[in-house]
Amino acid sequence: MNNEALADGTAVIELQNIEKTFQLGDQTVHALDGVNLRVMKGEYVSVMGPSGSGKSTMLNMLGLLDKPDRGNYRLAGHETTTMDEEQRARWRREQIGFVFQSFHLVPRLTAQENIELPMLLEGLAPRERHNKASDVMARLGLSDRGKHLPNQLSGGQRQRVAIARAIVMRPALLLADEPTGNLDSRSGTDVIELLEELNRTGITLVVVTHDAQLGERARRHVRMVDGRVAAE
Amino acid sequence: MRPMDLLQFSTQTLLRQRFRGLMILIAMGLGVAAVMILTALGQGARGYVMNEFAAIGTNVLAMFPGRQETTGGMPPPMGAAARDITIDEAFLLQRRVSSITAVAPLIVGSARVGYAERAREVSVLGTSALFFKIRHLTVGQGNALPDGDFRVASGEAVIGEKLKRELFEAKPAIGEFLRIGDSRFRVVGILTGRGDAMGMDLSDAVIIPVAASQRLFNAAGLFRVLIELREGTSAPDAIKRIEAAMQDFHQGELDVTVISPDSMRATFDGILIAMTLAVSAIGAISLFVAGILIMNVMLITVSQRTREIGLLKALGASSTDIMRIFLTEAMLLTGMGALVGVLFGFAVVKTARAFIPTVPFDAPGWAITAAVITALLTGLGFSWLPARRASLLQPVDALQKP
Ligand SMILES: Nc1ncnc2c1ncn2[C@@H]1O[C@H](COP(=O)(O)OP(=O)(O)O)[C@@H](O)[C@H]1O
Ligand SMILES: [Mg+2]
């Protein structure tokens, strides 16, 4: 599957009755309690809701980082709950970009090496990796930061590197969990504008945020309460 | 991941965590070096003993007073109460047993040897001409002891080259007279080299006819008799006949032991090979210990890098990728450790050989190969569990680790 291969108006994400519980001591937490959600190709969705309402848990499901206890998740028309770990890894590698609140850069690798990681895992040739990374860095204004280590970059720059890494494989789906949570408002706005710009090029974007102002910018708002989608 | 990328990725990781790398490197290196050095020691001891036997020759028997029942064992301690073997008996034996070509009776002791105003206390060996042949002694100048009847206490002496230097310096020694104890001996030959015999350094010794040494030391019996057999004679047969003859000489009592160095050599060889393997195994234990260290260090690494593992999984690394990353790291470390160990081991073996040239220390190829392979397998085996643990982490759990 490829971003371009999916016709407009096709569902990228179809969640049906997703349930997920966690065991906290002898207490069972229903992090997701029957979630239904459908996101079309090219959509820009913000997910909001109080802390502990299951936003991150749902985004992890969408990114195939976690498995639901019950329910179905079709990604670009493919049922994911029956996939084995290797298939899920492949989908993550090729079709999903993930941006985390805490950046998650590998500290001992330079910005460019961090951006090349997904391509390294994919097994692309060094030359191709280099070219693609350079392209993305140029697009994101990181060209002169390639050789810097993460601790030599500002928060905003780090998140840019993380976004570059998330999109370098040209995934169909870009997921961001509180991407501005660790940034000041100015670089936060920058990052959101960058994500929106990427969305305009056709990538499907789901952003989790508790910042109402940022959330309002999305064309579609999903509100979660107590592990359910409460309102759209 | 491509193999080259994997290697580069792991190398980069190792370079950033030098302490951990260094620890494994040292542990593995010491393990491999221990196996090499201990094996070299065992091989050296074996080579040393085998050389000693090789110097005796294969068709030579040794007879000494006293009876020792276990065949192929060590000679009994000196001074064991037993009837002496006399020079005459040695001579008669040669007549009696037809498979004997020659005998070399031996008496050893030490005496004051002087020339002009110089004198030294040195080892004195009383024997016959055959001894020179059996021990492959090289006479540089002059001749060996005369080949005649060794019952005659004639006054010839062959001296070692060190003794020659000490007594004569650069002056010619052949034909000169030495004082040994109260007697005078004429120097007829000078030995070249050490000519080790029974732990004695012959370069600083005198060899005189056995009958003369008997008189010198006032000794009743022989210390040992070396017996050369005719080519193609069966040693066990000859031993039986020699024992029968000696029993005859000693009024029916069998109180001598005749051994064949060949059988002794086989016994020794067996013992020394077993010993070599045993010490190598001890060395291998240190490899095992190194393996446990690797496992612990890798477990710590996996725990420290849990978030990174989670990230790699989120970016699409498969379990196999993660497994490979950690195994490659462990193998790189182990391989380097083994290399360092081999180099260190070689250095030690070489140094030992330089300091003790008579012992042929040698780390054999099989031991090095076995040590390196054991090290690599240990590294692989002990890092398997940590690597597997890493590969099975759920991405979301790994990412959320504080
Ligand atoms: N790994 C976990 N173990 C136990 N409980 C968890 C775990 N992850 C999330 N939870 C619980 O699930 C609920 C939803 O969490 P989360 O999805 O992180 O909420 P949000 O992102 O909306 O703040 C919370 O009650 C949280 O404590
Ligand atoms: Mg959250």
Short mmCIF file of C-alpha atoms in Angstrom, two decimals, chain B residues 8-270:
data_model
loop_
_atom_site.label_atom_id
_atom_site.label_comp_id
_atom_site.label_asym_id
_atom_site.label_seq_id
_atom_site.Cartn_x
_atom_site.Cartn_y
_atom_site.Cartn_z
CA GLN B 8 28.24 0.01 11.88
CA PHE B 9 25.30 0.65 14.16
CA SER B 10 26.74 -1.71 16.78
CA THR B 11 30.24 -0.33 16.49
CA GLN B 12 28.89 3.16 17.02
CA THR B 13 27.02 2.02 20.11
CA LEU B 14 30.10 0.35 21.51
CA LEU B 15 32.27 3.38 20.95
CA ARG B 16 29.83 5.43 23.03
CA GLN B 17 29.87 2.93 25.88
CA ARG B 18 33.53 2.24 26.24
CA PHE B 19 33.54 1.18 29.87
CA ARG B 20 31.10 -1.62 29.31
CA GLY B 21 32.98 -2.67 26.20
CA LEU B 22 36.28 -2.59 28.00
CA MET B 23 35.00 -4.81 30.78
CA ILE B 24 33.77 -7.52 28.44
CA LEU B 25 36.90 -7.13 26.35
CA ILE B 26 39.17 -7.68 29.33
CA ALA B 27 37.16 -10.59 30.69
CA MET B 28 37.03 -12.34 27.34
CA GLY B 29 40.63 -11.51 26.57
CA LEU B 30 41.79 -12.96 29.87
CA GLY B 31 39.70 -16.07 29.32
CA VAL B 32 41.13 -16.73 25.89
CA ALA B 33 44.64 -15.89 27.03
CA ALA B 34 44.26 -18.20 30.03
CA VAL B 35 43.32 -21.11 27.80
CA MET B 36 46.25 -20.37 25.52
CA ILE B 37 48.82 -19.89 28.25
CA LEU B 38 47.76 -22.92 30.25
CA THR B 39 47.73 -25.09 27.16
CA ALA B 40 51.13 -23.76 26.17
CA LEU B 41 52.38 -24.63 29.64
CA GLY B 42 51.06 -28.16 29.37
CA GLN B 43 52.43 -28.57 25.89
CA GLY B 44 55.75 -27.15 27.00
CA ALA B 45 56.02 -29.62 29.86
CA ARG B 46 55.09 -32.43 27.54
CA GLY B 47 57.56 -31.33 24.88
CA TYR B 48 60.28 -31.04 27.51
CA VAL B 49 59.72 -34.53 28.84
CA MET B 50 59.39 -36.00 25.35
CA ASN B 51 62.64 -34.36 24.31
CA GLU B 52 64.34 -35.93 27.28
CA PHE B 53 63.10 -39.32 26.18
CA ALA B 54 63.92 -38.70 22.55
CA ALA B 55 67.50 -38.01 23.62
CA ILE B 56 67.72 -41.48 25.12
CA GLY B 57 66.77 -43.30 21.96
CA THR B 58 64.22 -46.00 21.43
CA ASN B 59 66.33 -49.14 21.64
CA VAL B 60 67.75 -48.29 25.03
CA LEU B 61 66.74 -49.77 28.38
CA ALA B 62 67.55 -48.41 31.81
CA MET B 63 68.31 -50.64 34.79
CA PHE B 64 68.57 -49.51 38.37
CA PRO B 65 68.93 -51.25 41.70
CA GLY B 66 65.79 -52.06 43.66
CA ARG B 67 62.57 -53.60 42.53
CA GLN B 68 59.61 -51.64 41.43
CA GLU B 69 56.64 -53.69 40.43
CA THR B 70 54.59 -51.18 38.54
CA THR B 71 55.92 -51.15 35.04
CA GLY B 72 56.46 -47.87 33.34
CA GLY B 73 56.46 -45.88 36.56
CA MET B 74 59.06 -43.55 37.93
CA PRO B 75 62.38 -44.92 39.19
CA PRO B 76 62.36 -45.54 42.96
CA PRO B 77 63.81 -42.87 45.20
CA MET B 78 67.54 -43.03 45.55
CA GLY B 79 68.99 -44.81 48.55
CA ALA B 80 66.30 -47.47 48.60
CA ALA B 81 67.83 -50.50 50.28
CA ALA B 82 68.69 -52.95 47.56
CA ARG B 83 71.67 -54.92 46.53
CA ASP B 84 74.13 -52.99 44.41
CA ILE B 85 74.65 -53.59 40.73
CA THR B 86 78.38 -53.81 40.25
CA ILE B 87 80.51 -52.86 37.28
CA ASP B 88 81.43 -56.51 36.80
CA GLU B 89 77.78 -57.50 36.69
CA ALA B 90 77.14 -54.87 34.04
CA PHE B 91 80.05 -56.27 32.08
CA LEU B 92 78.86 -59.88 32.46
CA LEU B 93 75.34 -58.94 31.53
CA GLN B 94 76.58 -57.73 28.19
CA ARG B 95 78.19 -61.13 27.65
CA ARG B 96 75.20 -63.09 28.87
CA VAL B 97 72.38 -61.47 26.94
CA SER B 98 73.03 -61.61 23.25
CA SER B 99 70.60 -58.87 22.27
CA ILE B 100 72.71 -56.30 24.16
CA THR B 101 75.17 -54.42 21.98
CA ALA B 102 76.66 -52.24 24.68
CA VAL B 103 76.05 -50.96 28.21
CA ALA B 104 76.76 -47.65 29.87
CA PRO B 105 77.10 -48.02 33.64
CA LEU B 106 76.57 -44.76 35.51
CA ILE B 107 77.91 -43.36 38.73
CA VAL B 108 77.27 -39.73 39.57
CA GLY B 109 78.75 -37.54 42.23
CA SER B 110 80.57 -34.31 42.70
CA ALA B 111 84.19 -33.62 43.35
CA ARG B 112 86.76 -30.89 43.40
CA VAL B 113 88.36 -30.53 39.99
CA GLY B 114 91.54 -28.52 39.73
CA TYR B 115 94.08 -27.37 37.22
CA ALA B 116 97.16 -25.37 38.19
CA GLU B 117 96.00 -22.98 40.92
CA ARG B 118 92.33 -23.11 39.96
CA ALA B 119 89.76 -25.53 41.32
CA ARG B 120 85.99 -25.98 41.16
CA GLU B 121 83.45 -28.27 42.74
CA VAL B 122 81.61 -29.85 39.81
CA SER B 123 79.50 -32.87 38.90
CA VAL B 124 81.45 -35.97 37.98
CA LEU B 125 79.90 -38.63 35.82
CA GLY B 126 81.47 -42.06 35.62
CA THR B 127 80.39 -44.01 32.59
CA SER B 128 81.50 -45.71 29.38
CA ALA B 129 81.83 -44.76 25.73
CA LEU B 130 78.27 -45.85 24.98
CA PHE B 131 76.90 -42.99 27.11
CA PHE B 132 78.16 -40.46 24.58
CA LYS B 133 76.30 -42.22 21.84
CA ILE B 134 73.06 -42.72 23.76
CA ARG B 135 72.86 -39.13 24.95
CA HIS B 136 74.03 -37.77 21.61
CA LEU B 137 76.84 -35.85 23.24
CA THR B 138 78.99 -33.84 20.87
CA VAL B 139 82.67 -33.83 21.50
CA GLY B 140 83.98 -30.62 19.96
CA GLN B 141 87.68 -31.12 20.48
CA GLY B 142 89.47 -34.40 21.10
CA ASN B 143 87.63 -37.66 21.69
CA ALA B 144 85.01 -39.31 23.83
CA LEU B 145 85.99 -41.90 26.44
CA PRO B 146 87.83 -44.86 24.85
CA ASP B 147 85.69 -47.73 23.64
CA GLY B 148 87.53 -50.45 25.52
CA ASP B 149 86.79 -52.50 28.64
CA PHE B 150 85.02 -50.22 31.12
CA ARG B 151 86.20 -52.31 34.05
CA VAL B 152 89.59 -50.68 33.68
CA ALA B 153 89.99 -47.54 35.78
CA SER B 154 91.94 -45.55 33.20
CA GLY B 155 92.67 -41.86 33.65
CA GLU B 156 90.89 -40.10 30.80
CA ALA B 157 88.50 -37.24 31.30
CA VAL B 158 86.11 -35.43 28.99
CA ILE B 159 85.18 -32.00 30.28
CA GLY B 160 82.31 -29.65 29.52
CA GLU B 161 83.01 -26.42 27.69
CA LYS B 162 82.11 -24.18 30.61
CA LEU B 163 84.47 -26.05 32.93
CA LYS B 164 87.14 -25.83 30.26
CA ARG B 165 86.78 -22.04 30.14
CA GLU B 166 86.81 -21.73 33.90
CA LEU B 167 89.92 -23.81 34.36
CA PHE B 168 91.92 -23.21 31.20
CA GLU B 169 90.52 -19.97 29.82
CA ALA B 170 91.84 -19.73 26.27
CA LYS B 171 94.72 -22.15 26.77
CA PRO B 172 94.48 -25.54 25.07
CA ALA B 173 93.19 -28.22 27.44
CA ILE B 174 93.59 -31.43 25.48
CA GLY B 175 96.45 -33.50 26.89
CA GLU B 176 96.62 -31.46 30.10
CA PHE B 177 96.26 -33.15 33.49
CA LEU B 178 93.44 -32.38 35.93
CA ARG B 179 93.25 -33.12 39.61
CA ILE B 180 89.98 -34.80 40.50
CA GLY B 181 89.89 -35.58 44.18
CA ASP B 182 93.29 -37.14 44.78
CA SER B 183 93.79 -38.56 41.29
CA ARG B 184 95.13 -37.21 38.07
CA PHE B 185 93.18 -37.39 34.84
CA ARG B 186 94.24 -36.47 31.34
CA VAL B 187 91.82 -34.32 29.34
CA VAL B 188 91.04 -36.19 26.13
CA GLY B 189 87.98 -34.31 24.90
CA ILE B 190 85.80 -31.24 25.34
CA LEU B 191 82.00 -31.42 25.10
CA THR B 192 80.03 -28.91 23.09
CA GLY B 193 76.75 -27.56 24.44
CA ARG B 194 74.83 -28.40 27.58
CA GLY B 195 74.09 -32.02 26.78
CA ASP B 196 71.45 -32.20 29.49
CA ALA B 197 71.35 -35.53 31.21
CA MET B 198 69.15 -36.22 34.22
CA GLY B 199 68.92 -32.56 35.00
CA MET B 200 72.68 -32.20 35.07
CA ASP B 201 74.37 -29.47 33.09
CA LEU B 202 77.20 -31.33 31.42
CA SER B 203 78.90 -28.16 30.24
CA ASP B 204 80.08 -27.74 33.83
CA ALA B 205 80.92 -31.39 34.52
CA VAL B 206 83.56 -34.03 34.01
CA ILE B 207 83.01 -37.44 32.47
CA ILE B 208 85.47 -40.15 33.48
CA PRO B 209 85.58 -43.95 33.11
CA VAL B 210 83.09 -45.60 35.44
CA ALA B 211 85.73 -47.73 37.16
CA ALA B 212 87.75 -44.62 37.97
CA SER B 213 84.66 -42.91 39.39
CA GLN B 214 83.98 -45.93 41.55
CA ARG B 215 87.40 -45.57 43.07
CA LEU B 216 87.01 -41.79 43.35
CA PHE B 217 83.72 -41.96 45.21
CA ASN B 218 84.48 -45.24 46.89
CA ALA B 219 81.09 -46.39 45.62
CA ALA B 220 80.10 -50.01 45.76
CA GLY B 221 77.36 -50.00 43.18
CA LEU B 222 76.09 -48.29 40.07
CA PHE B 223 73.53 -45.58 40.08
CA ARG B 224 72.07 -46.82 36.84
CA VAL B 225 72.94 -48.91 33.80
CA LEU B 226 71.87 -47.85 30.33
CA ILE B 227 71.60 -50.82 28.00
CA GLU B 228 71.62 -50.56 24.23
CA LEU B 229 69.79 -53.31 22.39
CA ARG B 230 70.45 -54.67 18.97
CA GLU B 231 68.24 -53.06 16.34
CA GLY B 232 64.97 -54.93 15.98
CA THR B 233 65.09 -56.64 19.38
CA SER B 234 61.83 -56.87 21.29
CA ALA B 235 62.22 -54.82 24.46
CA PRO B 236 59.94 -56.97 26.68
CA ASP B 237 61.91 -60.08 25.68
CA ALA B 238 65.20 -58.43 26.40
CA ILE B 239 63.91 -57.15 29.76
CA LYS B 240 62.94 -60.68 30.78
CA ARG B 241 66.33 -62.03 29.84
CA ILE B 242 68.19 -59.23 31.58
CA GLU B 243 66.14 -59.74 34.72
CA ALA B 244 66.81 -63.47 34.59
CA ALA B 245 70.55 -62.84 34.29
CA MET B 246 70.55 -60.35 37.16
CA GLN B 247 68.50 -62.71 39.30
CA ASP B 248 71.15 -65.29 38.58
CA PHE B 249 73.92 -62.91 39.64
CA HIS B 250 72.05 -62.04 42.84
CA GLN B 251 71.55 -65.56 44.10
CA GLY B 252 68.06 -65.92 42.77
CA GLU B 253 66.73 -62.63 44.06
CA LEU B 254 65.17 -60.26 41.57
CA ASP B 255 66.13 -56.90 43.00
CA VAL B 256 66.67 -54.73 39.96
CA THR B 257 64.23 -52.85 37.77
CA VAL B 258 64.59 -52.63 34.02
CA ILE B 259 62.47 -50.15 32.20
CA SER B 260 62.04 -49.31 28.59
CA PRO B 261 62.01 -45.54 28.07
CA ASP B 262 59.58 -46.18 25.23
CA SER B 263 56.91 -47.52 27.52
CA MET B 264 57.66 -44.81 30.03
CA ARG B 265 57.40 -42.27 27.33
CA ALA B 266 53.98 -43.54 26.32
CA THR B 267 52.82 -43.37 29.93
CA PHE B 268 54.22 -39.89 30.38
CA ASP B 269 52.75 -38.74 27.12
CA GLY B 270 49.34 -39.94 28.21
#
